[in-house]
PDB file of C-alpha atoms in Angstrom:
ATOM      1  CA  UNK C  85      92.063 124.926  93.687  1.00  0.00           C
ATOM      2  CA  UNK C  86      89.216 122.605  92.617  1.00  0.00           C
ATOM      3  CA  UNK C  87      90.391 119.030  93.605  1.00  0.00           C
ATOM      4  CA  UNK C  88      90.030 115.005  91.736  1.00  0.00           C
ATOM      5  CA  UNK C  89      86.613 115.241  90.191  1.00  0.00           C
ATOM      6  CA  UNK C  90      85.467 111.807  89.287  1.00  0.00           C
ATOM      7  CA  UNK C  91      81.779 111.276  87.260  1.00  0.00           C
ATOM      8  CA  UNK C  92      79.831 109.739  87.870  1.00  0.00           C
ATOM      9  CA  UNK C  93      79.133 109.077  91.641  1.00  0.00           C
ATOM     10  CA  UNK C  94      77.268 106.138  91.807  1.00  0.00           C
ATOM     11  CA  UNK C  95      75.799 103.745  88.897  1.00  0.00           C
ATOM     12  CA  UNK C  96      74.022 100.727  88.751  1.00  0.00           C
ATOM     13  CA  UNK C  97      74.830  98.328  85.692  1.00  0.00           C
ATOM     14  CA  UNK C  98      73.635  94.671  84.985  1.00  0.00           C
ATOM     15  CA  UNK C  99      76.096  91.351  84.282  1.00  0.00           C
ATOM     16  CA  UNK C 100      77.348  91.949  80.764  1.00  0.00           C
ATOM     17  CA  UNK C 101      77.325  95.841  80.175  1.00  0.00           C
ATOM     18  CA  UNK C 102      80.124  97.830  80.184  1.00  0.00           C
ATOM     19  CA  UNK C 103      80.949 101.149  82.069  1.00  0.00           C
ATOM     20  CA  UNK C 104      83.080 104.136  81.205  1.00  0.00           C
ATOM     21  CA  UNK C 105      83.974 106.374  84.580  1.00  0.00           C
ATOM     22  CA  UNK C 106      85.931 109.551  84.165  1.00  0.00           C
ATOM     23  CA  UNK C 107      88.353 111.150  86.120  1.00  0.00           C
ATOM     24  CA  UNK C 108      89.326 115.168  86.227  1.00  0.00           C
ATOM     25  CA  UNK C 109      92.798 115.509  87.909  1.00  0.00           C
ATOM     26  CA  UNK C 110      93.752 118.600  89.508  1.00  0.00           C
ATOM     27  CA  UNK C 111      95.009 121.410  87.527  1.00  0.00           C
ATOM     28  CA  UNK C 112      98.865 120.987  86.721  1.00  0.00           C
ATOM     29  CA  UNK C 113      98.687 117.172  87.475  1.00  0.00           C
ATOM     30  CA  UNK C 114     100.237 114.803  84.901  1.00  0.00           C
ATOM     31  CA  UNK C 115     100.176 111.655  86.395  1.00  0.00           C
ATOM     32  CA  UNK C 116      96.438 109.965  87.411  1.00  0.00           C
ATOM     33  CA  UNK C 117      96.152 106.256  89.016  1.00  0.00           C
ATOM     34  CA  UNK C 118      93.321 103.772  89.334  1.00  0.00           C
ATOM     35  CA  UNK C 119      92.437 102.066  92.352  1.00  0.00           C
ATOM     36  CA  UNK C 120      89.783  99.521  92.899  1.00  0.00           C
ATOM     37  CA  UNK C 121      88.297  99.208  96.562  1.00  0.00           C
ATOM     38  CA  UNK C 122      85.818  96.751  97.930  1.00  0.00           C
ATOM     39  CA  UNK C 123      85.889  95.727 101.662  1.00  0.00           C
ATOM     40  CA  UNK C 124      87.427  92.148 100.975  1.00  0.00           C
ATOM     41  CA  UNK C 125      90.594  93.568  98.786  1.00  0.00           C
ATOM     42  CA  UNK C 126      90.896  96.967  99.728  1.00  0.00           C
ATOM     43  CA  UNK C 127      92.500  98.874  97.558  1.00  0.00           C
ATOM     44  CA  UNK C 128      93.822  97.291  95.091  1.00  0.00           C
ATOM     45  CA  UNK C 129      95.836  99.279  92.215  1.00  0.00           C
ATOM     46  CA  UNK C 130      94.412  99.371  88.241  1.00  0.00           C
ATOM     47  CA  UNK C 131      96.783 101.280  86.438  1.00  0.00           C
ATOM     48  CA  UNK C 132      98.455 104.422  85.921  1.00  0.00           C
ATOM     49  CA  UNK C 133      98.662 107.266  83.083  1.00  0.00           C
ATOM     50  CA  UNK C 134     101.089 109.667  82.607  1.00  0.00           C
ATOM     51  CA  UNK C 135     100.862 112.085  79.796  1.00  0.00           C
ATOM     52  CA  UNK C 136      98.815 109.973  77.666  1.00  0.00           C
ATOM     53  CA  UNK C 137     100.437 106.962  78.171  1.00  0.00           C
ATOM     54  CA  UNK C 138     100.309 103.729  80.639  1.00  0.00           C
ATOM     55  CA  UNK C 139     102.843 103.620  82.774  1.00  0.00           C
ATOM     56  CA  UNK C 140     102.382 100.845  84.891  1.00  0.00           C
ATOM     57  CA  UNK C 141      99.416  98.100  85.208  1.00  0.00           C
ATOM     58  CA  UNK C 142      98.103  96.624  87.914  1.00  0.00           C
ATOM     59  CA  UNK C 143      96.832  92.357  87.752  1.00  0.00           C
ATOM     60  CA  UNK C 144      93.861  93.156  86.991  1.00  0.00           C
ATOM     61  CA  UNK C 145      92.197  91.243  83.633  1.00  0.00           C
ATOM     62  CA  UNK C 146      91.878  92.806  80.430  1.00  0.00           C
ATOM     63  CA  UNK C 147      88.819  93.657  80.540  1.00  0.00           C
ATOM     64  CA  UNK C 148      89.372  97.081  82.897  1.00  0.00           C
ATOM     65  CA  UNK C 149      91.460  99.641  80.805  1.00  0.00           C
ATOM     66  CA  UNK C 150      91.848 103.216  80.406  1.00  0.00           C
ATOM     67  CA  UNK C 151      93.711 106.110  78.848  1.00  0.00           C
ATOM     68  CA  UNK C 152      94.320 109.522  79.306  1.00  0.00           C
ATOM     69  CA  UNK C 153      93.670 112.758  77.194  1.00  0.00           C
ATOM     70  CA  UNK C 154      96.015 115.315  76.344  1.00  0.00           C
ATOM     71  CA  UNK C 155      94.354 117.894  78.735  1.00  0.00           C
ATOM     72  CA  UNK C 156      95.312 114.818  81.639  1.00  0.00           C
ATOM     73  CA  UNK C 157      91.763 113.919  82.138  1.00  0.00           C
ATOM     74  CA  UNK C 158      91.599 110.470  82.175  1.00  0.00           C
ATOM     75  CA  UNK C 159      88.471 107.360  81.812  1.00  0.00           C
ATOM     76  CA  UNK C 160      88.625 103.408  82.968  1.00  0.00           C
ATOM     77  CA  UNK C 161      86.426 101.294  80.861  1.00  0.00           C
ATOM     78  CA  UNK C 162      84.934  97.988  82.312  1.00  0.00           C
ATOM     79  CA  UNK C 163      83.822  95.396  79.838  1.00  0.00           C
ATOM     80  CA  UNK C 164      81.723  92.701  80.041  1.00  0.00           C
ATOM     81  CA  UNK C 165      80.294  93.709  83.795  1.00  0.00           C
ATOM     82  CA  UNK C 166      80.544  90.719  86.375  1.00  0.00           C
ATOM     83  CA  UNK C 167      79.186  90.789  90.207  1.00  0.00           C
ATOM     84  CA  UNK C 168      82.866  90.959  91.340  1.00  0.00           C
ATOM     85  CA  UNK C 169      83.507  94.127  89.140  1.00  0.00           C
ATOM     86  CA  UNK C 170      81.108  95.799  92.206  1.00  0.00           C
ATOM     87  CA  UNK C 171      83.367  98.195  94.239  1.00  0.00           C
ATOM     88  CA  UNK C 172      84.213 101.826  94.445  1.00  0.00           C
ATOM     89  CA  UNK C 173      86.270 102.931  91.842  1.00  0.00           C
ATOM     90  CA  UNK C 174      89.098 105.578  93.097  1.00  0.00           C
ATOM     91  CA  UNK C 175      90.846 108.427  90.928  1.00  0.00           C
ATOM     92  CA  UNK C 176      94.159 109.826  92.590  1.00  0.00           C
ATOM     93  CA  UNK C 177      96.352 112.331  90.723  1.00  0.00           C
ATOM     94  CA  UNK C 178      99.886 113.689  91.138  1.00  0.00           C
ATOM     95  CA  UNK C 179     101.847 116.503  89.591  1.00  0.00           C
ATOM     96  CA  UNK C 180     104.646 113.737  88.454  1.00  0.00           C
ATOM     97  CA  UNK C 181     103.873 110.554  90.494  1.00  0.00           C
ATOM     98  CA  UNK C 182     103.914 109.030  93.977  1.00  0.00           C
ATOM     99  CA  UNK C 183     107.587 108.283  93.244  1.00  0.00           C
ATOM    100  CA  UNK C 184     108.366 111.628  93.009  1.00  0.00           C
ATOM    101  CA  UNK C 185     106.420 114.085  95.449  1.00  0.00           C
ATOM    102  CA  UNK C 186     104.898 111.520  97.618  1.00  0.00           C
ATOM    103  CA  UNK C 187     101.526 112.095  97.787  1.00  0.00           C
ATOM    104  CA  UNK C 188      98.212 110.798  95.584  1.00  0.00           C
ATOM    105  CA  UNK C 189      95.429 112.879  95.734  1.00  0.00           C
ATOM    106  CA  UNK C 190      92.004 111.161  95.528  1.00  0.00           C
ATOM    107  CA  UNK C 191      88.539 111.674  94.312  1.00  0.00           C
ATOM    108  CA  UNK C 192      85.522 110.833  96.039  1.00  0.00           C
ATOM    109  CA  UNK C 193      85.234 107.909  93.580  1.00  0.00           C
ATOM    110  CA  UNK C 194      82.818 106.529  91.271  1.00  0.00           C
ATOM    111  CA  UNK C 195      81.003 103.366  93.333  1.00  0.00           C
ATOM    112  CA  UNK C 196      79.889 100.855  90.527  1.00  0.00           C
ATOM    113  CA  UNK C 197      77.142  98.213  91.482  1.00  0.00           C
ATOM    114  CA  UNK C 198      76.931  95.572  89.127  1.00  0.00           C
ATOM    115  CA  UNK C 199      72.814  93.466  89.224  1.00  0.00           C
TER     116      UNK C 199
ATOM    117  CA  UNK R  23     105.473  90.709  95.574  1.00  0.00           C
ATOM    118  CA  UNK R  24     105.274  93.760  97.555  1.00  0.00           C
ATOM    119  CA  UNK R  25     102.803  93.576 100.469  1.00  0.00           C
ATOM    120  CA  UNK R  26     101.205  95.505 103.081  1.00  0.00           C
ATOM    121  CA  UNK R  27     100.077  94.334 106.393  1.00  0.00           C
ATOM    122  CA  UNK R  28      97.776  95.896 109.002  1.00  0.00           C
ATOM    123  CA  UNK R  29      97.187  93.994 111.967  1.00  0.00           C
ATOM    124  CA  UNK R  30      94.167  95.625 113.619  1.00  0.00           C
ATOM    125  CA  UNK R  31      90.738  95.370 111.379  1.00  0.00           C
ATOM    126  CA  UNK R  32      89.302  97.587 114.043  1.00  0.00           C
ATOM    127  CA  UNK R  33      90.516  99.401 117.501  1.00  0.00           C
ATOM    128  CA  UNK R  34      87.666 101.231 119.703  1.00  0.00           C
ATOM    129  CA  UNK R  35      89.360 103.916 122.194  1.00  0.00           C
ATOM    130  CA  UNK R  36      88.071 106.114 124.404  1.00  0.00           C
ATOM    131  CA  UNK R  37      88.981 109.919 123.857  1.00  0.00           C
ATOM    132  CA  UNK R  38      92.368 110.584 125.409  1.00  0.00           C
ATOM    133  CA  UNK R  39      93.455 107.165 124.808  1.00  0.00           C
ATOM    134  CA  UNK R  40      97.095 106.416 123.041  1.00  0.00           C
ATOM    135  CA  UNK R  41      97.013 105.175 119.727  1.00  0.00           C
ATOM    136  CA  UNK R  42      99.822 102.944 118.028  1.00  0.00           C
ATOM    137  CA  UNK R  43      98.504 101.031 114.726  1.00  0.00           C
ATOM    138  CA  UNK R  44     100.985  98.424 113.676  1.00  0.00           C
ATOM    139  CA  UNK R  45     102.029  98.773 109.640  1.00  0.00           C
ATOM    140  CA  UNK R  46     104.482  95.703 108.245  1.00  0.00           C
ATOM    141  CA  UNK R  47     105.832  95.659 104.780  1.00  0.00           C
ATOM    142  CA  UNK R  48     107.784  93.212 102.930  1.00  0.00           C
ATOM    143  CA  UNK R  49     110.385  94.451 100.687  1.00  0.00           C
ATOM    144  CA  UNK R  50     114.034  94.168 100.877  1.00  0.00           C
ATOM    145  CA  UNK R  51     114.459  97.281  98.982  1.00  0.00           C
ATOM    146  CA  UNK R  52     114.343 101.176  99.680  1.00  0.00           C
ATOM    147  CA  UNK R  53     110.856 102.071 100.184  1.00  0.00           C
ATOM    148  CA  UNK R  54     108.660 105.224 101.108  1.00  0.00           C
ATOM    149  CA  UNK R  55     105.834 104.830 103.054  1.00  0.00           C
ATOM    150  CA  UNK R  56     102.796 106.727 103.747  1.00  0.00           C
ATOM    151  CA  UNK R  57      99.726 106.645 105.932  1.00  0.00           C
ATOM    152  CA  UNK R  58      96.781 107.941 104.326  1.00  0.00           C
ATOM    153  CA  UNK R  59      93.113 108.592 106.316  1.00  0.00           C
ATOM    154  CA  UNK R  60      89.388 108.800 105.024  1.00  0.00           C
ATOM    155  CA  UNK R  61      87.002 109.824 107.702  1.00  0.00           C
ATOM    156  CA  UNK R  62      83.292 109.292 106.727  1.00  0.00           C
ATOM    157  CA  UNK R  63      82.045 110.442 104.219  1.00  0.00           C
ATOM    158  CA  UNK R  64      85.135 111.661 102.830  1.00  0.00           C
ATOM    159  CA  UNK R  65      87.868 111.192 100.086  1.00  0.00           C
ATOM    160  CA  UNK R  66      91.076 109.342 101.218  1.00  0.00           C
ATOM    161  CA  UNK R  67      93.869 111.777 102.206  1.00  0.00           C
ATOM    162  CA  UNK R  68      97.626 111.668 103.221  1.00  0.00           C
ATOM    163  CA  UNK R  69      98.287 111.805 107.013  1.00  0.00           C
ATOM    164  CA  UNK R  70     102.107 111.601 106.782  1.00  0.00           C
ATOM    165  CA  UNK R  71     105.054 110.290 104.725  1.00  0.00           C
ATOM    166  CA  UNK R  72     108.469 108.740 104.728  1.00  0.00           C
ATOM    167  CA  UNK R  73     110.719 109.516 102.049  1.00  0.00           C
ATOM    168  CA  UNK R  74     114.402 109.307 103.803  1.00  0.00           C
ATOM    169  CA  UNK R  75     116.387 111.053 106.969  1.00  0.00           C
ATOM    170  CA  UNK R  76     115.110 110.741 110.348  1.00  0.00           C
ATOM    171  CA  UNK R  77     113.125 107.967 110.837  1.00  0.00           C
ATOM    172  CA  UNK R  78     110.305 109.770 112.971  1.00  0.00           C
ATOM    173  CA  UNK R  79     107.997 111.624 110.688  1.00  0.00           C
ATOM    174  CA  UNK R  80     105.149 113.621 112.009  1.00  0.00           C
ATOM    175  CA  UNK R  81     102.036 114.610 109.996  1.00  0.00           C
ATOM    176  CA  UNK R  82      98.920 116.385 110.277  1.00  0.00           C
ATOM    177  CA  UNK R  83      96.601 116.582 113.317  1.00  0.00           C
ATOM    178  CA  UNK R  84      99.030 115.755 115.793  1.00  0.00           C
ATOM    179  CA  UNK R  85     100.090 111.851 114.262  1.00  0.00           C
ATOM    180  CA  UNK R  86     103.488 110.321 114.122  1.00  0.00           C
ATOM    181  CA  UNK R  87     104.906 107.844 112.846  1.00  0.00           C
ATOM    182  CA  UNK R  88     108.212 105.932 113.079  1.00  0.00           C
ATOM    183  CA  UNK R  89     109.689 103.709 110.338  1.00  0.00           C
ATOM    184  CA  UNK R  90     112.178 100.878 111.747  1.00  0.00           C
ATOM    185  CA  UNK R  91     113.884  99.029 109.013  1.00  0.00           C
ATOM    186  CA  UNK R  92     115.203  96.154 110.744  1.00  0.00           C
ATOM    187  CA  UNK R  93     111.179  94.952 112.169  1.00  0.00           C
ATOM    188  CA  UNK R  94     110.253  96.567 108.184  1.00  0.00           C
ATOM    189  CA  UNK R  95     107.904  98.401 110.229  1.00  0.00           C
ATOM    190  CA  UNK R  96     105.960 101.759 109.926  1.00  0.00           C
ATOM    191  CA  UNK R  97     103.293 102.613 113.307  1.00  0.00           C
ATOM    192  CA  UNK R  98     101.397 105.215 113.344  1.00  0.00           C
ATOM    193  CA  UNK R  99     101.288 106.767 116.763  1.00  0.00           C
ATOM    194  CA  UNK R 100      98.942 109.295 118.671  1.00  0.00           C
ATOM    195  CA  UNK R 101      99.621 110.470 122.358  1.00  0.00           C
ATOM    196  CA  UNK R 102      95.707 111.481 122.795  1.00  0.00           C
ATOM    197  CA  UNK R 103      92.949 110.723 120.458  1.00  0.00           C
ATOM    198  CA  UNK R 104      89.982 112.799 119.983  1.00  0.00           C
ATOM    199  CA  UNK R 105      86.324 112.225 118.648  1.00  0.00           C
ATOM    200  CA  UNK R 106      87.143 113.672 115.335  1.00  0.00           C
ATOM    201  CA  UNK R 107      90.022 110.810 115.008  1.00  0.00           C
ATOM    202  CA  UNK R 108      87.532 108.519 113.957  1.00  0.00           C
ATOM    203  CA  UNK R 109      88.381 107.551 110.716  1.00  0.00           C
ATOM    204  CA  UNK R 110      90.037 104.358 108.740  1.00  0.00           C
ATOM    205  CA  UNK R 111      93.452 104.322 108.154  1.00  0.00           C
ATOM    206  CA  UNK R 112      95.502 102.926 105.474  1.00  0.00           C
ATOM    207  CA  UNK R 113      99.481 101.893 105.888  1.00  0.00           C
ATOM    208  CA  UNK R 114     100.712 102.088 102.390  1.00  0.00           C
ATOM    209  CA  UNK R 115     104.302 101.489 100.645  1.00  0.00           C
ATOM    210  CA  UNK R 116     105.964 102.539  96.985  1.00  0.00           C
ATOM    211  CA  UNK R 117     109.206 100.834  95.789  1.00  0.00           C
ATOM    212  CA  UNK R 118     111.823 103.923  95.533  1.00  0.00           C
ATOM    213  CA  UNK R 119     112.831 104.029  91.830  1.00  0.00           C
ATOM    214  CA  UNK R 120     109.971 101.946  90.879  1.00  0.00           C
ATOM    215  CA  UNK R 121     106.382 102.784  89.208  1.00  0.00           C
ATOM    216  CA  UNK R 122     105.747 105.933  89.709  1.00  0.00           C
ATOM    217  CA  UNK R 123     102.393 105.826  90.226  1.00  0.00           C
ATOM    218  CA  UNK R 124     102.077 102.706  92.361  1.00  0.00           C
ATOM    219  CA  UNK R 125     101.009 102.608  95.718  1.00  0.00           C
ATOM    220  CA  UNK R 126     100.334  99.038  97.861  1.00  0.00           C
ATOM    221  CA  UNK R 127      97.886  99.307 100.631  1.00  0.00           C
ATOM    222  CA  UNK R 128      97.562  97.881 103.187  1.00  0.00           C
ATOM    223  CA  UNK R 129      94.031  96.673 104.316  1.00  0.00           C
ATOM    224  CA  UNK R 130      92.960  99.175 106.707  1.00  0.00           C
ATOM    225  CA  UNK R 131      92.500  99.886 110.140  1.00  0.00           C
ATOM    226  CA  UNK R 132      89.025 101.516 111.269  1.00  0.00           C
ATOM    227  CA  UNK R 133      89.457 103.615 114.097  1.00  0.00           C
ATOM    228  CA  UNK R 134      86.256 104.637 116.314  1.00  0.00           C
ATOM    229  CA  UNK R 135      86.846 107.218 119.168  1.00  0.00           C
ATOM    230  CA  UNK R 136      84.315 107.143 121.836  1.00  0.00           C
ATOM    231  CA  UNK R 137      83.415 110.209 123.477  1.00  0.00           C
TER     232      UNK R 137
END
């Protein structure tokens, strides 16, 4: 069973652009979640989508958003890059939610380092 | 708010050592708790979790933990640690009945194991 694929693995971006990152949950998952890591923070939680829709949101500004497709995949899209938008981006899916069996299961995540 | 506290940034131990990482929450409500690892080089993954019923939950690779309401505390424990423990590990908590898909971490502990 082929596990959280997240694309791509590592980019480089420059104050001002924005960034798309994709997430492939595993097969039979409904619900994926965004997490944001950097060393100061830790992880720190973006939002969630569950069926195509947002089901809870992190405080994060509006500039990071996302949505989900009807085959689950989802994407987070970062606007208007800034230094402190540098960190690895993490993907975790679940067949319902954490709520309900427990247990995220994470991608490798996408680490974004913004010049 | 919900928060997450990890005392230790870092613990070194020899191989064979004991292990007990402290995990403090604050939240008056029913919670479930988790401790999740990633070892280098490697996607984050659960160790163990707390959902209800007995307070002493063991998980994978010989790690316990024990959830005590009254100190709103969640340790992980390990009688003998080995090498391959080396890893950091996060203390995370998700209000029952709330967001579904939201986890709070803790900061993380890194664990090195030397042999």
């Amino acid at each position: 069973k082929a596990g959280v694929t997240q694309t791509p693995r590592y980019l480089i971006k420059t104050r001002g652009q924005q960034v798309t990152l994709s997430c492939s949950p595993i097969s039979g998952h409904r619900s994926v979640s965004w997490y944001q890591q950097t060393p100061g923070q830790g992880l720190q939680f973006l939002f969630e989508y569950f069926s195509e829709t947002q089901r809870n949101k992190g405080n994060f500004p509006g500039r990071f958003s996302g949505r989900q497709f009807s085959n689950s995949r989802s994407e987070m899209n970062v606007s208007t890059l800034e230094l402190g938008d540098s960190a690895l981006y993490l993907c975790a899916s679940s067949p319902l939610g954490v709520s309900n069996t427990g247990e995220l299961f994470f991608g490798e995540g996408s680490r974004l380092t913004v010049l | 708010a919900q928060s997450v506290s990890q005392h230790n940034h870092h613990v070194i131990l020899s191989e064979a050592a004991s292990l007990e990482l402290g995990c403090n929450y604050s939240y008056g409500g029913t919670v479930n708790l988790f401790w999740y690892v990633q070892y280098p080089g490697q996607h984050l993954q659960l160790l163990l979790k707390y959902f209800s019923g007995d307070p002493l939950v063991k998980g994978i690779k010989g790690f316990e933990a024990e959830f005590i309401k009254s100190k709103f505390s969640f340790n992980l424990r390990k009688p003998s640690v080995q090498w391959s423990d080396t890893a950091e590990y996060f203390c995370a908590v998700n209000d029952y009945g709330g967001s579904q898909g939201n986890l709070i971490f803790g900061k993380g502990t890194k664990l090195s194991v030397k042999p």
